[in-house]
């Protein structure tokens, strides 16, 4: 199986966690990793007094040199000879340039470092990772900057679902990415009405589909309950030692968007583990 990974790079330290996570996945496949930098011409007025612990890029040549250093380190860290690592520089603001590049590159997975949790409201609202998740139809994996990466650990995945057929495509993509790992997938639906509101027939139908379709994949399906979906999910993550949370972003009409907060934003800014976003 051949997998194409895209890792946007802005040279901040949290980017490295994204690269390392990519190498973890890539070693299980014949794969290609493209390290992408969206270069925005340096503006003098953007300077401030905040300290920098990463290169401040002022030209495409500097960007190319730094990207090549990262590439060489990734090659040295790679555990598989079947990984091809490339670099690419494009010009423009990341939230615009990265989606445009994705439309021509067609990655199987975009992996992005994120510093969102615990940062200021201004930074959260300006999150490039959130912008990318919301604007492309390719799967996006967000890796928190403080996540303690264990290259040998991908044992439990929480797939937050609603047990309907439209989720089967996301489930198939998820299994394609982790099939070479010894991983348990916990397919879970949040039921906000308590146990008495749970649709057991729907749960059983979904579980039977998984058992018959993915015979070699360890899976279990269940409902979770709690005050809200975030509290219930975080409790499940803690109690089950979850290493990755997967979720499907679904299209909503304009009225629904006005009435309900974004689950994508809520989860991205309040979960401590890597999150994998699929698109309906």
Tab-separated table of C-alpha atoms in Angstrom:
chain	number	residue	atom	x	y	z
A	1	UNK	CA	0.000	0.000	0.000
A	2	UNK	CA	1.323	3.454	-0.964
A	3	UNK	CA	0.420	6.432	1.253
A	4	UNK	CA	1.079	10.113	0.592
A	5	UNK	CA	1.621	12.266	3.682
A	6	UNK	CA	1.720	16.055	3.714
A	7	UNK	CA	3.295	17.876	6.682
A	8	UNK	CA	3.027	21.698	6.633
A	9	UNK	CA	6.079	23.292	8.272
A	10	UNK	CA	6.379	26.787	9.763
A	11	UNK	CA	9.669	26.096	11.603
A	12	UNK	CA	8.194	26.490	15.093
A	13	UNK	CA	9.179	23.687	17.532
A	14	UNK	CA	5.731	22.062	17.634
A	15	UNK	CA	6.187	21.235	13.953
A	16	UNK	CA	8.745	18.580	14.901
A	17	UNK	CA	6.155	16.547	16.811
A	18	UNK	CA	4.057	16.416	13.638
A	19	UNK	CA	7.027	15.160	11.613
A	20	UNK	CA	7.844	12.477	14.193
A	21	UNK	CA	4.238	11.297	14.235
A	22	UNK	CA	4.290	11.152	10.455
A	23	UNK	CA	7.428	8.996	10.538
A	24	UNK	CA	5.657	6.680	12.994
A	25	UNK	CA	2.849	6.070	10.520
A	26	UNK	CA	4.988	6.117	7.382
A	27	UNK	CA	7.297	3.319	8.504
A	28	UNK	CA	4.406	0.865	8.129
A	29	UNK	CA	3.863	1.625	4.436
A	30	UNK	CA	5.548	2.324	1.159
A	31	UNK	CA	5.101	6.041	1.554
A	32	UNK	CA	5.936	9.546	0.439
A	33	UNK	CA	6.248	12.466	2.847
A	34	UNK	CA	6.153	16.011	1.537
A	35	UNK	CA	7.357	18.711	3.929
A	36	UNK	CA	5.551	21.866	2.826
A	37	UNK	CA	6.299	25.467	3.764
A	38	UNK	CA	3.954	28.290	2.802
A	39	UNK	CA	6.262	31.296	2.534
A	40	UNK	CA	4.793	34.689	3.321
A	41	UNK	CA	7.120	37.638	2.581
A	42	UNK	CA	8.442	39.009	5.847
A	43	UNK	CA	6.830	42.305	6.838
A	44	UNK	CA	8.853	44.739	8.940
A	45	UNK	CA	5.768	45.881	10.825
A	46	UNK	CA	5.153	42.331	12.028
A	47	UNK	CA	8.153	42.504	14.322
A	48	UNK	CA	7.523	42.465	18.063
A	49	UNK	CA	9.489	42.053	21.251
A	50	UNK	CA	8.565	38.394	21.810
A	51	UNK	CA	11.557	36.003	21.895
A	52	UNK	CA	11.925	33.517	19.058
A	53	UNK	CA	13.325	30.009	19.521
A	54	UNK	CA	12.938	29.078	15.855
A	55	UNK	CA	14.368	30.547	12.633
A	56	UNK	CA	12.791	33.806	11.479
A	57	UNK	CA	12.596	33.367	7.730
A	58	UNK	CA	13.095	36.457	5.543
A	59	UNK	CA	13.472	34.892	2.091
A	60	UNK	CA	12.506	31.810	0.122
A	61	UNK	CA	16.190	30.872	0.015
A	62	UNK	CA	16.337	30.813	3.820
A	63	UNK	CA	13.117	28.828	3.917
A	64	UNK	CA	14.589	26.313	1.488
A	65	UNK	CA	17.745	25.924	3.553
A	66	UNK	CA	15.847	25.373	6.798
A	67	UNK	CA	13.448	22.950	5.124
A	68	UNK	CA	16.386	20.943	3.779
A	69	UNK	CA	17.857	20.689	7.304
A	70	UNK	CA	14.545	19.338	8.593
A	71	UNK	CA	14.371	16.888	5.697
A	72	UNK	CA	17.860	15.534	6.409
A	73	UNK	CA	16.994	15.080	10.088
A	74	UNK	CA	13.791	13.270	9.138
A	75	UNK	CA	15.751	10.964	6.847
A	76	UNK	CA	18.143	10.221	9.705
A	77	UNK	CA	15.240	9.516	12.057
A	78	UNK	CA	13.346	7.367	9.576
A	79	UNK	CA	13.083	3.696	10.509
A	80	UNK	CA	12.190	2.475	7.025
A	81	UNK	CA	13.945	2.538	3.668
A	82	UNK	CA	10.567	2.585	1.949
A	83	UNK	CA	9.944	6.246	2.825
A	84	UNK	CA	10.534	8.978	0.243
A	85	UNK	CA	10.860	12.464	1.769
A	86	UNK	CA	10.403	15.556	-0.381
A	87	UNK	CA	10.234	19.300	0.239
A	88	UNK	CA	8.075	21.966	-1.341
A	89	UNK	CA	7.870	25.733	-0.899
A	90	UNK	CA	4.818	27.679	-2.018
A	91	UNK	CA	4.107	31.385	-1.608
A	92	UNK	CA	1.084	32.721	0.201
A	93	UNK	CA	-0.673	32.684	3.519
A	94	UNK	CA	-0.847	29.104	4.883
A	95	UNK	CA	-4.635	29.052	5.281
A	96	UNK	CA	-4.955	29.805	1.549
A	97	UNK	CA	-1.862	28.191	0.030
A	98	UNK	CA	-2.033	24.821	1.791
A	99	UNK	CA	-5.595	23.946	0.651
A	100	UNK	CA	-4.684	24.969	-2.893
A	101	UNK	CA	-1.643	22.703	-2.833
A	102	UNK	CA	-3.726	19.831	-1.411
A	103	UNK	CA	-6.103	20.037	-4.354
A	104	UNK	CA	-3.254	19.236	-6.735
A	105	UNK	CA	-1.219	16.893	-4.495
A	106	UNK	CA	-4.128	14.777	-3.178
A	107	UNK	CA	-2.532	13.618	0.108
A	108	UNK	CA	-3.920	10.580	1.914
A	109	UNK	CA	-3.263	12.390	5.186
A	110	UNK	CA	-2.255	15.916	6.222
A	111	UNK	CA	-0.393	15.998	9.551
A	112	UNK	CA	-0.148	19.318	11.373
A	113	UNK	CA	1.404	20.374	14.641
A	114	UNK	CA	-0.851	22.532	16.778
A	115	UNK	CA	-0.199	24.773	19.753
A	116	UNK	CA	-3.877	25.576	20.254
A	117	UNK	CA	-4.692	24.217	23.700
A	118	UNK	CA	-3.800	26.618	26.471
A	119	UNK	CA	-2.958	29.510	24.158
A	120	UNK	CA	-4.657	32.898	24.072
A	121	UNK	CA	-8.113	33.475	22.590
A	122	UNK	CA	-6.517	35.504	19.777
A	123	UNK	CA	-4.269	32.588	18.856
A	124	UNK	CA	-7.133	30.095	19.025
A	125	UNK	CA	-9.318	32.144	16.721
A	126	UNK	CA	-6.385	32.474	14.326
A	127	UNK	CA	-5.478	28.789	14.341
A	128	UNK	CA	-4.131	27.783	10.924
A	129	UNK	CA	-4.740	24.120	11.800
A	130	UNK	CA	-8.440	24.817	12.369
A	131	UNK	CA	-8.627	26.780	9.119
A	132	UNK	CA	-7.088	23.881	7.197
A	133	UNK	CA	-9.393	21.316	8.819
A	134	UNK	CA	-12.395	23.427	7.861
A	135	UNK	CA	-11.339	24.114	4.278
A	136	UNK	CA	-10.052	20.831	2.796
A	137	UNK	CA	-11.720	17.480	2.216
A	138	UNK	CA	-8.631	15.394	2.956
A	139	UNK	CA	-8.087	13.774	6.383
A	140	UNK	CA	-6.152	15.986	8.814
A	141	UNK	CA	-4.237	14.746	11.853
A	142	UNK	CA	-3.574	17.437	14.496
A	143	UNK	CA	-0.696	16.682	16.887
A	144	UNK	CA	-0.546	18.848	20.068
A	145	UNK	CA	2.765	20.549	20.755
A	146	UNK	CA	3.110	19.051	24.258
A	147	UNK	CA	2.056	15.521	23.315
A	148	UNK	CA	4.585	13.023	24.645
A	149	UNK	CA	5.196	11.019	21.503
A	150	UNK	CA	5.860	7.306	21.910
A	151	UNK	CA	6.843	5.905	18.531
A	152	UNK	CA	5.809	2.413	19.597
A	153	UNK	CA	2.405	3.319	21.004
A	154	UNK	CA	-0.779	3.346	18.983
A	155	UNK	CA	-2.763	0.788	20.951
A	156	UNK	CA	-6.177	2.388	21.464
A	157	UNK	CA	-8.089	4.659	19.096
A	158	UNK	CA	-11.360	6.367	19.966
A	159	UNK	CA	-13.556	6.775	16.884
A	160	UNK	CA	-16.320	9.180	17.892
A	161	UNK	CA	-19.215	8.222	15.644
A	162	UNK	CA	-23.008	8.129	15.446
A	163	UNK	CA	-23.268	4.521	14.204
A	164	UNK	CA	-24.827	5.555	10.869
A	165	UNK	CA	-23.834	4.361	7.416
A	166	UNK	CA	-22.350	7.723	6.427
A	167	UNK	CA	-19.566	7.021	8.963
A	168	UNK	CA	-18.466	3.819	7.212
A	169	UNK	CA	-16.259	5.712	4.747
A	170	UNK	CA	-14.340	7.378	7.579
A	171	UNK	CA	-14.008	4.050	9.373
A	172	UNK	CA	-12.573	2.461	6.233
A	173	UNK	CA	-10.008	5.267	5.858
A	174	UNK	CA	-9.056	4.948	9.517
A	175	UNK	CA	-8.481	1.201	9.277
A	176	UNK	CA	-6.444	1.692	6.108
A	177	UNK	CA	-4.088	3.988	8.024
A	178	UNK	CA	-3.662	1.817	11.144
A	179	UNK	CA	-4.085	-1.719	9.808
A	180	UNK	CA	-0.374	-2.442	10.231
A	181	UNK	CA	-0.512	-1.594	13.942
A	182	UNK	CA	-1.840	-3.831	16.713
A	183	UNK	CA	-4.600	-1.382	17.551
A	184	UNK	CA	-8.017	-1.566	19.189
A	185	UNK	CA	-10.625	0.768	17.694
A	186	UNK	CA	-13.265	1.922	20.166
A	187	UNK	CA	-16.254	3.073	18.101
A	188	UNK	CA	-18.255	5.216	20.492
A	189	UNK	CA	-21.388	7.338	20.251
A	190	UNK	CA	-22.276	10.010	22.773
A	191	UNK	CA	-25.870	9.756	24.015
A	192	UNK	CA	-26.964	12.953	25.738
A	193	UNK	CA	-30.233	11.486	26.972
A	194	UNK	CA	-28.703	8.861	29.226
A	195	UNK	CA	-28.788	5.081	28.898
A	196	UNK	CA	-32.560	4.974	28.482
A	197	UNK	CA	-32.199	6.940	25.208
A	198	UNK	CA	-29.553	4.672	23.690
A	199	UNK	CA	-30.554	2.892	20.466
A	200	UNK	CA	-29.307	-0.634	21.135
A	201	UNK	CA	-30.546	-1.945	17.781
A	202	UNK	CA	-28.495	0.676	15.947
A	203	UNK	CA	-25.469	-0.171	18.083
A	204	UNK	CA	-25.815	-3.895	17.320
A	205	UNK	CA	-26.259	-3.258	13.597
A	206	UNK	CA	-23.078	-1.173	13.520
A	207	UNK	CA	-21.132	-3.731	15.570
A	208	UNK	CA	-22.239	-6.570	13.276
A	209	UNK	CA	-21.147	-4.582	10.222
A	210	UNK	CA	-17.693	-4.028	11.741
A	211	UNK	CA	-17.295	-7.670	12.717
A	212	UNK	CA	-18.247	-8.999	9.293
A	213	UNK	CA	-16.343	-6.381	7.257
A	214	UNK	CA	-13.107	-6.061	9.246
A	215	UNK	CA	-12.461	-9.564	10.535
A	216	UNK	CA	-8.782	-8.955	11.295
A	217	UNK	CA	-9.257	-5.637	13.088
A	218	UNK	CA	-9.882	-5.546	16.843
A	219	UNK	CA	-12.942	-3.351	17.461
A	220	UNK	CA	-15.636	-2.686	20.025
A	221	UNK	CA	-18.693	-0.432	19.928
A	222	UNK	CA	-20.531	1.256	22.790
A	223	UNK	CA	-22.338	4.367	24.000
A	224	UNK	CA	-20.888	6.951	26.360
A	225	UNK	CA	-22.822	9.311	28.613
A	226	UNK	CA	-22.149	12.492	30.527
A	227	UNK	CA	-22.950	16.171	30.948
A	228	UNK	CA	-21.703	16.959	27.442
A	229	UNK	CA	-19.763	15.302	24.646
A	230	UNK	CA	-16.431	16.865	25.620
A	231	UNK	CA	-16.655	15.727	29.243
A	232	UNK	CA	-17.764	12.231	28.217
A	233	UNK	CA	-15.037	11.904	25.572
A	234	UNK	CA	-12.248	13.140	27.864
A	235	UNK	CA	-13.353	10.756	30.603
A	236	UNK	CA	-13.358	7.851	28.153
A	237	UNK	CA	-9.922	8.883	26.821
A	238	UNK	CA	-8.508	8.867	30.353
A	239	UNK	CA	-10.134	5.624	31.513
A	240	UNK	CA	-9.325	3.678	28.340
A	241	UNK	CA	-5.813	5.050	27.758
A	242	UNK	CA	-6.693	6.356	24.285
A	243	UNK	CA	-3.752	7.311	22.025
A	244	UNK	CA	-5.695	8.923	19.158
A	245	UNK	CA	-9.163	10.427	18.725
A	246	UNK	CA	-10.823	10.206	15.292
A	247	UNK	CA	-13.938	12.115	14.310
A	248	UNK	CA	-15.887	12.921	11.141
A	249	UNK	CA	-16.694	16.527	10.310
A	250	UNK	CA	-20.183	16.660	8.838
A	251	UNK	CA	-21.713	19.272	6.596
A	252	UNK	CA	-24.336	21.383	8.289
A	253	UNK	CA	-26.708	23.944	6.874
A	254	UNK	CA	-26.353	27.620	7.774
A	255	UNK	CA	-29.096	27.509	10.442
A	256	UNK	CA	-27.465	24.548	12.172
A	257	UNK	CA	-24.111	26.333	12.167
A	258	UNK	CA	-25.672	29.378	13.838
A	259	UNK	CA	-27.460	27.358	16.515
A	260	UNK	CA	-24.697	24.920	17.446
A	261	UNK	CA	-21.015	25.539	18.270
A	262	UNK	CA	-18.392	23.814	16.141
A	263	UNK	CA	-17.584	20.364	17.500
A	264	UNK	CA	-14.327	20.519	15.541
A	265	UNK	CA	-13.204	23.644	17.382
A	266	UNK	CA	-14.423	22.352	20.749
A	267	UNK	CA	-12.527	19.077	20.478
A	268	UNK	CA	-9.393	20.550	18.891
A	269	UNK	CA	-8.943	23.117	21.651
A	270	UNK	CA	-9.790	20.838	24.574
A	271	UNK	CA	-8.234	17.422	23.931
A	272	UNK	CA	-4.648	16.565	24.865
A	273	UNK	CA	-4.024	13.731	22.393
A	274	UNK	CA	-3.644	13.704	18.581
A	275	UNK	CA	-6.916	14.110	16.709
A	276	UNK	CA	-7.742	12.752	13.261
A	277	UNK	CA	-10.451	14.605	11.343
A	278	UNK	CA	-12.282	12.999	8.431
A	279	UNK	CA	-14.781	14.783	6.189
A	280	UNK	CA	-18.218	13.646	5.165
